[in-house]
Coordinates of C-alpha atoms in Angstrom, one line a residue:
X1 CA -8.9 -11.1 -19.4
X2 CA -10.8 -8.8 -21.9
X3 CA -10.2 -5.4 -21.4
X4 CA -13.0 -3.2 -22.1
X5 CA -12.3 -0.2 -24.2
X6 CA -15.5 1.8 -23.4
X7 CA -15.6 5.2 -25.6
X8 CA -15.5 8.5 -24.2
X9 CA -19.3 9.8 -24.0
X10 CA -21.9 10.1 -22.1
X11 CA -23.4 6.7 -23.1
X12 CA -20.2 4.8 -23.0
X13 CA -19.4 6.3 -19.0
X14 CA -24.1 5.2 -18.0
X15 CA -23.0 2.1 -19.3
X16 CA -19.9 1.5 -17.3
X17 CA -21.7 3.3 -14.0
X18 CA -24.8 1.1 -14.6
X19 CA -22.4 -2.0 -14.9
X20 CA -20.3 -1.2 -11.8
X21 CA -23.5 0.2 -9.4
X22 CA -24.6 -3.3 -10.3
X23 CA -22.0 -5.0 -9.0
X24 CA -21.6 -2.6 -5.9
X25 CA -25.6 -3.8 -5.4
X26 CA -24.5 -7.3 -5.5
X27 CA -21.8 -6.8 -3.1
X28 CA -24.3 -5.1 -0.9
X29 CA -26.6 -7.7 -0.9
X30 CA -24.0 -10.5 -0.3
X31 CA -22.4 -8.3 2.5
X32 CA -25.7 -8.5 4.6
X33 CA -25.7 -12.2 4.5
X34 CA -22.3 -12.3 5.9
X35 CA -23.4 -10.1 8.6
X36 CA -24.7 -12.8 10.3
X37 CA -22.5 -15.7 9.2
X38 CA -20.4 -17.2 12.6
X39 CA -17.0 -17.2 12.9
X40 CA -16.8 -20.9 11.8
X41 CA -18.4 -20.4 8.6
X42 CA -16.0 -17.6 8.1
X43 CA -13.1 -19.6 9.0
X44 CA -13.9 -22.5 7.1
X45 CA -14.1 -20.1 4.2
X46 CA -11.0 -18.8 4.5
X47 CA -9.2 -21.8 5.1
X48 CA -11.2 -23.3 1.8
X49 CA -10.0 -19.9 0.0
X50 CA -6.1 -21.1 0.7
X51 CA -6.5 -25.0 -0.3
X52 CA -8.1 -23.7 -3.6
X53 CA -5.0 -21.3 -4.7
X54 CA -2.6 -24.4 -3.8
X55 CA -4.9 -26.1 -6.1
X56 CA -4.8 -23.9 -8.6
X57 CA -0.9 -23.0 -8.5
X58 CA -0.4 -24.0 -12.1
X59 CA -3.6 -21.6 -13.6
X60 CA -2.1 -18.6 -11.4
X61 CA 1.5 -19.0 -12.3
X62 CA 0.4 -20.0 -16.3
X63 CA -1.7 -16.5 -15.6
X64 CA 0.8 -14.7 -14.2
X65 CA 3.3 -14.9 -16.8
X66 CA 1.5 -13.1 -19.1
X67 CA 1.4 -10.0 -16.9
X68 CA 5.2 -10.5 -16.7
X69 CA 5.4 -10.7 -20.2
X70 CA 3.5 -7.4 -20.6
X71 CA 5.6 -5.9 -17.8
X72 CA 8.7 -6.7 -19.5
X73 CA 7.2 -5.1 -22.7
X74 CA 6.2 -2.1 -21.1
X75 CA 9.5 -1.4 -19.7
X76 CA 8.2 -1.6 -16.0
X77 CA 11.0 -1.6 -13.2
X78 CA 12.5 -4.6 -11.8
X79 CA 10.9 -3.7 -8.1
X80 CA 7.8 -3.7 -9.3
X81 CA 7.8 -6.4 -11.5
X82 CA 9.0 -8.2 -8.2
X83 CA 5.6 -7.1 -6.8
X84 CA 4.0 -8.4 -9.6
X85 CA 5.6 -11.7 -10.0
X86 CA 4.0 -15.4 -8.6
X87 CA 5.9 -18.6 -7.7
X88 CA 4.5 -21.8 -6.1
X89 CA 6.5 -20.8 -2.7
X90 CA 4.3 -17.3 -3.2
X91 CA 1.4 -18.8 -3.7
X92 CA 1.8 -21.0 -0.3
X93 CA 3.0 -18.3 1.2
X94 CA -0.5 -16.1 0.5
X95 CA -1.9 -19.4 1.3
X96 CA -0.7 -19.7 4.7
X97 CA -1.6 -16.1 5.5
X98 CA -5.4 -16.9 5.0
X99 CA -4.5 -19.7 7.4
X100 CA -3.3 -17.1 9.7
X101 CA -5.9 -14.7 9.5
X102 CA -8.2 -18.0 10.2
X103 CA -6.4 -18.1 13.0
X104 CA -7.9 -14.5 14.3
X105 CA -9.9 -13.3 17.0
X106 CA -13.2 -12.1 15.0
X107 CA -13.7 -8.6 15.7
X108 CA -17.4 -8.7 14.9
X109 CA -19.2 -8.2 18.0
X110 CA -16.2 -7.2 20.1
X111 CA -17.4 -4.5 22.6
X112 CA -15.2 -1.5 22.9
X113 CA -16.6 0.3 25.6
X114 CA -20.0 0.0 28.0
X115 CA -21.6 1.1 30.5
X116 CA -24.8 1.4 32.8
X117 CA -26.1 5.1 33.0
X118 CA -27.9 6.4 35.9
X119 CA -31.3 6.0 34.6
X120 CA -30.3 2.2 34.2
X121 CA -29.8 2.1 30.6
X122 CA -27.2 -0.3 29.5
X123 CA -24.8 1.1 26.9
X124 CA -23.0 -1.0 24.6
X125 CA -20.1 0.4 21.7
X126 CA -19.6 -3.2 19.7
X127 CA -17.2 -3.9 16.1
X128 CA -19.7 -4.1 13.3
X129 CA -18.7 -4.4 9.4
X130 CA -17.9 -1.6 7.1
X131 CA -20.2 -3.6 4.4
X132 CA -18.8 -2.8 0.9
X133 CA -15.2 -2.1 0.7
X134 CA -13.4 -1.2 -2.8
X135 CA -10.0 -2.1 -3.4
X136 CA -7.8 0.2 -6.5
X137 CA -3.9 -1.1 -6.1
X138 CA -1.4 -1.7 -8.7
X139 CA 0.4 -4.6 -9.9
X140 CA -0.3 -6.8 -6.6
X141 CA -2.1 -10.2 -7.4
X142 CA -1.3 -10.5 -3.6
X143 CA -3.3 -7.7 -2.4
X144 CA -6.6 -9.5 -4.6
X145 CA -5.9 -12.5 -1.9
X146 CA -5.0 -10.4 1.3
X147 CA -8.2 -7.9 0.4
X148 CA -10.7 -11.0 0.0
X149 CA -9.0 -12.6 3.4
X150 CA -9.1 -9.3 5.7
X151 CA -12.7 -8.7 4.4
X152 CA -14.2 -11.7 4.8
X153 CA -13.0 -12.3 8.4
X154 CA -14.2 -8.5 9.4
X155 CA -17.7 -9.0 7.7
X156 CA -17.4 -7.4 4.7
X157 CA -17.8 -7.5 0.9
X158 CA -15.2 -6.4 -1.6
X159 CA -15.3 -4.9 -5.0
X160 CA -11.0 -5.4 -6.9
X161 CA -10.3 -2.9 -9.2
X162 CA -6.6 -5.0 -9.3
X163 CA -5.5 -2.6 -12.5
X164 CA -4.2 -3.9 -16.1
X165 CA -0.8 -4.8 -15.2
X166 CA -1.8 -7.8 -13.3
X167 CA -5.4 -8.2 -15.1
X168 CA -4.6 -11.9 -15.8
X169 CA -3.1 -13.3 -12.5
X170 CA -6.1 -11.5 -10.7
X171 CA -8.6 -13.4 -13.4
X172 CA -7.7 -16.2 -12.4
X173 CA -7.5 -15.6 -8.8
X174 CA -10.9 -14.0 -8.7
X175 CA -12.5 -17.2 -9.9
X176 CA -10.6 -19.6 -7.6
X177 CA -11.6 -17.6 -5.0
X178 CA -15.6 -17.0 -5.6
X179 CA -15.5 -20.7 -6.5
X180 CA -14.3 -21.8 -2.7
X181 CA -16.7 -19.4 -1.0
X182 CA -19.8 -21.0 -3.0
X183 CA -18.1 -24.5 -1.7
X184 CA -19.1 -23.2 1.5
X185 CA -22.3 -22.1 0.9
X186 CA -21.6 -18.4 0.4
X187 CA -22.2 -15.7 -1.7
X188 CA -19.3 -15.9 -4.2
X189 CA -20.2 -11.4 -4.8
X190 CA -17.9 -11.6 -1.0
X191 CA -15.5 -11.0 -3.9
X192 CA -16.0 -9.1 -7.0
X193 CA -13.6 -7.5 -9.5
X194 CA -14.3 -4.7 -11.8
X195 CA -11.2 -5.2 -14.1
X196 CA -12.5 -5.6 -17.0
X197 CA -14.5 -1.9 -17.0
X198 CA -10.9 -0.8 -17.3
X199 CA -10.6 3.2 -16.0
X200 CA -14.0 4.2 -16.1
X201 CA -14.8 1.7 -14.0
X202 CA -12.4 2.9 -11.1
X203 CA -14.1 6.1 -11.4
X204 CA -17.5 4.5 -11.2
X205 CA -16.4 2.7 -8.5
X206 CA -14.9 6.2 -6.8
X207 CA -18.5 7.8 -7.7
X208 CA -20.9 4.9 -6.2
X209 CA -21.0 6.8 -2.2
X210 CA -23.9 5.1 -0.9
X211 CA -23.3 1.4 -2.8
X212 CA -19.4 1.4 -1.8
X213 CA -18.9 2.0 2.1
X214 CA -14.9 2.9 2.1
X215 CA -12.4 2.8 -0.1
X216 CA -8.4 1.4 0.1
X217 CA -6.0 2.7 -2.6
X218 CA -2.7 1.1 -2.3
X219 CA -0.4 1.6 -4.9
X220 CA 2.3 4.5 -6.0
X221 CA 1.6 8.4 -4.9
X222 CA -0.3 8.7 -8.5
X223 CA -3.0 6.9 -7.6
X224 CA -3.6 7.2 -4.6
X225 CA -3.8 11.3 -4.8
X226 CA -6.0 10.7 -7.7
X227 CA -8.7 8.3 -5.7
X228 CA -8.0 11.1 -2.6
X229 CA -9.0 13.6 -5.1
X230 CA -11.5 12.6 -7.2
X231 CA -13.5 10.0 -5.1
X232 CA -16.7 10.8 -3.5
X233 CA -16.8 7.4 -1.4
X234 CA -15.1 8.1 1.8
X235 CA -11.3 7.0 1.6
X236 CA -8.6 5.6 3.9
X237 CA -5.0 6.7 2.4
X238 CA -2.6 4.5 2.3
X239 CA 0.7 6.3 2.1
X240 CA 4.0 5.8 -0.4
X241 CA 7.1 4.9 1.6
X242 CA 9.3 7.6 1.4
X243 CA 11.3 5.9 4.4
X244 CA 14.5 7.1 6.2
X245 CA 17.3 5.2 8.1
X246 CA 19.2 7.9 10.9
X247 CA 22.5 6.6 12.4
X248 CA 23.4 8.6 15.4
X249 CA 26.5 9.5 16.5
X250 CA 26.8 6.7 19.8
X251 CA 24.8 4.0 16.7
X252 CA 26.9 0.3 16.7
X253 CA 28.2 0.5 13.4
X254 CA 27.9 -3.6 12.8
X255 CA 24.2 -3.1 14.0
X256 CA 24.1 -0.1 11.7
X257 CA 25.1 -2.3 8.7
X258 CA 23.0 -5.2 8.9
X259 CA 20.0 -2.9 9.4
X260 CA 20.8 -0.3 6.4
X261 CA 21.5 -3.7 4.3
X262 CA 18.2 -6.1 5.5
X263 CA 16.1 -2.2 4.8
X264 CA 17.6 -1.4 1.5
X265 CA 17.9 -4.5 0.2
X266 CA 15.6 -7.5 1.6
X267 CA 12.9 -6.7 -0.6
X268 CA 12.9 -3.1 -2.8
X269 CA 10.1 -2.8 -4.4
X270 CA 8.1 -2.5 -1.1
X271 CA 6.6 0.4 0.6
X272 CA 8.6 -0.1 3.9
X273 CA 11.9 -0.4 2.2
X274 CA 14.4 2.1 3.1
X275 CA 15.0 5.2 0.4
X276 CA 17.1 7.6 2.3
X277 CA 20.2 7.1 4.6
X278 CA 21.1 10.1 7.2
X279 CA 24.7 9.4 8.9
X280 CA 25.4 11.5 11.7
X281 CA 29.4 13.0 10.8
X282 CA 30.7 11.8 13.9
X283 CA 30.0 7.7 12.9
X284 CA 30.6 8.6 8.7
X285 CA 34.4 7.8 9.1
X286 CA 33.3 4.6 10.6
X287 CA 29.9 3.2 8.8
X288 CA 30.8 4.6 5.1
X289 CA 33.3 3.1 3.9
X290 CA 32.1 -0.3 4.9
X291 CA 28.2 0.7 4.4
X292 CA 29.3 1.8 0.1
X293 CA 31.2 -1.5 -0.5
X294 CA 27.9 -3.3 1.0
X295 CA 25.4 -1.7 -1.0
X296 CA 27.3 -1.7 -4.4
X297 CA 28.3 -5.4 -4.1
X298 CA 24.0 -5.7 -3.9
X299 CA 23.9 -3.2 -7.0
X300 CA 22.7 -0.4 -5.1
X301 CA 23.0 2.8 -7.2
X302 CA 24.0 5.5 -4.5
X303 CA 23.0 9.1 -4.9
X304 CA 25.1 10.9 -2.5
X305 CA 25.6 14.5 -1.2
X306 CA 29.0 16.4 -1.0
X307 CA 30.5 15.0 1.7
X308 CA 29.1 11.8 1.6
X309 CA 31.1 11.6 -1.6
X310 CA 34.4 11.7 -0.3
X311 CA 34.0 8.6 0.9
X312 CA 33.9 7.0 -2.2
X313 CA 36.3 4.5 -3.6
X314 CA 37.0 7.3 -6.7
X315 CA 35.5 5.1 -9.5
X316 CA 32.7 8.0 -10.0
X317 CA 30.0 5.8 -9.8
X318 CA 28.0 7.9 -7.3
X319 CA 25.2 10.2 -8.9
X320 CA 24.9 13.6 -7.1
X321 CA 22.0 13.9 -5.2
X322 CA 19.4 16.4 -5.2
X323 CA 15.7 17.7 -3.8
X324 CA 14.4 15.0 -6.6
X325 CA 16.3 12.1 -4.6
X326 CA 15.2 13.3 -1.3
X327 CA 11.5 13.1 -2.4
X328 CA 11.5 10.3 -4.4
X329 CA 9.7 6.8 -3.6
X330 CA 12.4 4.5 -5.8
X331 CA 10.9 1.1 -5.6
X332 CA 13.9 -0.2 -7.0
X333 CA 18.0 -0.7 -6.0
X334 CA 18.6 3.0 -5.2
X335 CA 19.3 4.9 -2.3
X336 CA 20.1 8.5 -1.3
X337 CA 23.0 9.2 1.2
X338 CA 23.1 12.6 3.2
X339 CA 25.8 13.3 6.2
X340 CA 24.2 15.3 9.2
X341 CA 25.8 17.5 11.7
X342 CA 23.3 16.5 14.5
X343 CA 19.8 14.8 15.5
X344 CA 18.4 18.0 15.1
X345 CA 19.5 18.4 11.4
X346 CA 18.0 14.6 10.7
X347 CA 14.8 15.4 12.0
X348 CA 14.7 18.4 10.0
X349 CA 15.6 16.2 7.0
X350 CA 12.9 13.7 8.1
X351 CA 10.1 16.4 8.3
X352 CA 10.6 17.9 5.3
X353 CA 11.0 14.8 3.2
X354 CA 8.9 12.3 5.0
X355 CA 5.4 10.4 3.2
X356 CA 5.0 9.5 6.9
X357 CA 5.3 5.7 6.6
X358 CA 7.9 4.5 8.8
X359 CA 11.2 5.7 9.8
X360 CA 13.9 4.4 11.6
X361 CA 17.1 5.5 14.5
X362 CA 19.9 3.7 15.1
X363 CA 21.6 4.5 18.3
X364 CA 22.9 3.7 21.6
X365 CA 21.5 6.7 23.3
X366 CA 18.1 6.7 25.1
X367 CA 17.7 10.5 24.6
X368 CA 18.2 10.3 21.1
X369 CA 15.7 7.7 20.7
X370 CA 12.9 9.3 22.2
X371 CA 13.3 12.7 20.5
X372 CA 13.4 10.7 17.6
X373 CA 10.5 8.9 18.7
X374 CA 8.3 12.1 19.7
X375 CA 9.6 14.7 17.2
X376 CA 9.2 12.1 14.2
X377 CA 5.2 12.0 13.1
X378 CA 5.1 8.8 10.7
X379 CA 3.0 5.9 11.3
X380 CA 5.5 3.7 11.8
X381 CA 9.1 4.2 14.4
X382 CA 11.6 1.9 14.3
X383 CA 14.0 2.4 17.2
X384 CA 17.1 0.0 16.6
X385 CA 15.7 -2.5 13.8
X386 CA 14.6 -2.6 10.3
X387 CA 12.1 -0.8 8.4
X388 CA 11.0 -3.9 6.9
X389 CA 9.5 -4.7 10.0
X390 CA 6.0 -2.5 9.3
X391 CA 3.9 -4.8 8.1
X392 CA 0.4 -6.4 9.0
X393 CA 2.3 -10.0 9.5
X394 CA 5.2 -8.7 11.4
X395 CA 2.8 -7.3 13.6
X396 CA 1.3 -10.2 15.1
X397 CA -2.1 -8.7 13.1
X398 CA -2.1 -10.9 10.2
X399 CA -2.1 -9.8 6.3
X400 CA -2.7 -5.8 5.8
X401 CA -4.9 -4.9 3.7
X402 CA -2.7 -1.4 3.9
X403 CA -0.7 0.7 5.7
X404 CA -2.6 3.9 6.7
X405 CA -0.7 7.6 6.9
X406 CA -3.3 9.1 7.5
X407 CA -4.5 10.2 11.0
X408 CA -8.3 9.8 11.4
X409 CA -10.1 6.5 11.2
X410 CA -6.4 3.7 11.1
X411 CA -3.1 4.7 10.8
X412 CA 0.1 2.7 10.2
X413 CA -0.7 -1.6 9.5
X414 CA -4.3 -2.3 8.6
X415 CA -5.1 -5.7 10.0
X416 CA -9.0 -6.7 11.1
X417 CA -10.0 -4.2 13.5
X418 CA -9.3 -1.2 10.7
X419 CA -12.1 -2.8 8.5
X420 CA -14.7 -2.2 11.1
X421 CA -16.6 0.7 12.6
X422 CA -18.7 0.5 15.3
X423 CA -22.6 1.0 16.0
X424 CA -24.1 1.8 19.6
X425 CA -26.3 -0.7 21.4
X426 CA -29.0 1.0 24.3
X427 CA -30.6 -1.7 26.2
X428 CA -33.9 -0.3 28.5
X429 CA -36.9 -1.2 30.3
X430 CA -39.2 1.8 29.2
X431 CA -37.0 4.9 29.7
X432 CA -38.2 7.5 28.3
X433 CA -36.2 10.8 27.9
X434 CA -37.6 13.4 30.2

């Protein structure tokens, strides 16, 4: 990939707009042909989109290596690095995803609502396309595959800004992907990337209301509170995963365990993974002791309040914890520990901490639950199971393109239905409006 080092001044930033509106034209153009492209063209697409990656395992892997290399340079953590890192069982794995959103109901066309009004006109709310859809993540040549998938099956364009860290992987993956879509006789601008316009490209790409329908950041808080800020195309927020396990008082500690373990621990550098652990003080005598020994024997670093502490084994290997820990997103083998006198204290906890991704309660007590569940605003509740679970597959909806915290438009998974909006449909025979 050649990066693009465009100077600072007014020419350098016409030159990079001009570059990326041109694009965002293209897309446009290439957005209204699959307007009207069938489900089986889209399909077939799709399922020409996975065969091609398989195909091209050993350019993506070759590819990717050099943005591990670069990582590795750079010092980036081992989480995200994890993100950033391919395999042939990966690449199958993205594969059998596009597969899966194949296997999708369209939403095109769905009708939400209708009706016939008294003067006989028939009303009719139907699923149409967003149109152009930008993409700014981080360090995810996954997201490049899941974007182009969720897209294309929900009638839409999309324009990659897939950031440096992974510049070479998403190369490569661009062009095996624009290359199966022109195998199936369409438009291979369904998939665009403006990497190589570096920076000033995102922000062209932020600037371009009118040429860019929506925009998906999905990446750490950084981002996406700078594309919140700065961007005039209208934005869905996806949300860091400040996530928090509870364990109530009447919780089954073995049940506790495995879910605390399978949250933490499955798969860190994830935005569902679990970052703070609240133990009620009646269960702490019970679920420490054993919960410590599991987490440190999976090089967990614990940072750990007072009396949390004391249940240490005395090697001093806890880190105190502070307001920092509570905040903080770790992406990596870290956790903070906090013991709570009550439900009431954990929500309190949870609210003031919370990104409002997903949190979780384990307990044996229905009351608990459902306070939990109605006091707790995050897009996600997990009553009795892992965090992990929030997720676009696990859902039954197919590959996210995000997870929304925000409230209006989506919030929590963003599977097919997210991508669209809707238009009205009046069907007379002459009414006039009196």
């Amino acid at each position: 990939m050649t990066e693009l080092f465009i100077a600072d001044s007014a020419t350098g930033a016409s030159q990079v707009d001009e570059a990326v509106h041109e694009i965002a034209r293209r897309s446009k153009v290439a957005s209204r042909v699959l307007a009207t492209a069938t489900r089986a063209t889209k399909d077939e697409a799709l399922r020409a989109m996975a065969s091609a990656l398989v195909k091209n395992d050993a350019r993506i892997i070759e590819a990717n290596k050099l943005d591990l290399e670069r990582g590795k340079a750079n010092g980036m953590e081992p989480g995200l690095l994890d993100r950033l890192a391919l395999d042939s069982g990966r690449i199958q794995a993205i594969a059998d995803a596009l597969h899966e959103v194949a296997s999708l109901p369209d939403p095109v066309g769905e009708v939400i609502r209708g009706s016939r009004l008294p003067n006989g006109l028939r009303l009719r709310q139907v699923r149409v396309p967003m149109g152009v859809v930008g993409m700014i993540y981080e360090a995810r040549p996954n997201v490049t595959v899941d974007a182009a998938a969720l897209t294309l099956k929900s009638g839409n364009s999309v324009i990659l800004r897939g950031g440096s860290a992974a510049a070479s992987s998403n190369e490569v993956i661009v062009e095996v992907l624009r290359e199966a879509l022109e195998g199936v006789g369409l438009p291979a601008d369904l998939v665009q990337s403006i990497d190589a316009y570096g920076r000033p490209g995102g922000v062209s790409l932020m600037q371009a209301r009118g040429l860019v329908d929506v925009l998906v950041p999905r990446g750490g808080a950084d981002l996406i509170q700078t594309v919140v800020r700065e961007s005039k195309v209208p934005v869905i927020e996806t949300g860091t995963g400040n996530v928090h396990i509870y364990v109530d008082e009447s919780a089954d500690v073995e049940m506790a365990l495995g879910i605390i373990m399978n949250s933490k621990t499955q798969r860190v550098g994830v935005c569902n993974a679990a970052e703070t652990l609240l133990v009620h003080r009646g269960v702490a005598d019970a679920l420490l002791p054993a919960a410590f020994a599991a987490l440190r024997s999976a090089d967990v670093t614990l940072h750990v309040d007072e009396a949390s502490a004391a249940f240490g084994d005395g090697s001093g290997s806890f880190q105190p914890a502070t307001d920092r820990d509570w905040a903080t997103e770790y992406l990596a083998l870290e956790l903070a520990v906090k013991i709570v006198d009550s439900l009431d204290e954990a929500i309190e906890h949870i609210q003031t901490w919370t990104s409002g991704h997903t949190e979780a309660i384990v307990t044996a007590s229905y009351e608990s639950s459902e306070r939990f569940v109605s006091e707790i605003d995050s897009a996600a509740i997990m009553v009795n199971a892992s965090t992990r679970f929030t997720d676009g597959g696990q859902f039954g909806l197919g590959a996210e393109i995000g997870i929304s915290t925000q409230k209006l438009h989506a919030r929590g998974p963003m599977g097919l239905p997210e991508l669209t909006t809707t238009k009205w449909i009046v069907n007379g025979e002459g009414q006039v409006r009196p």
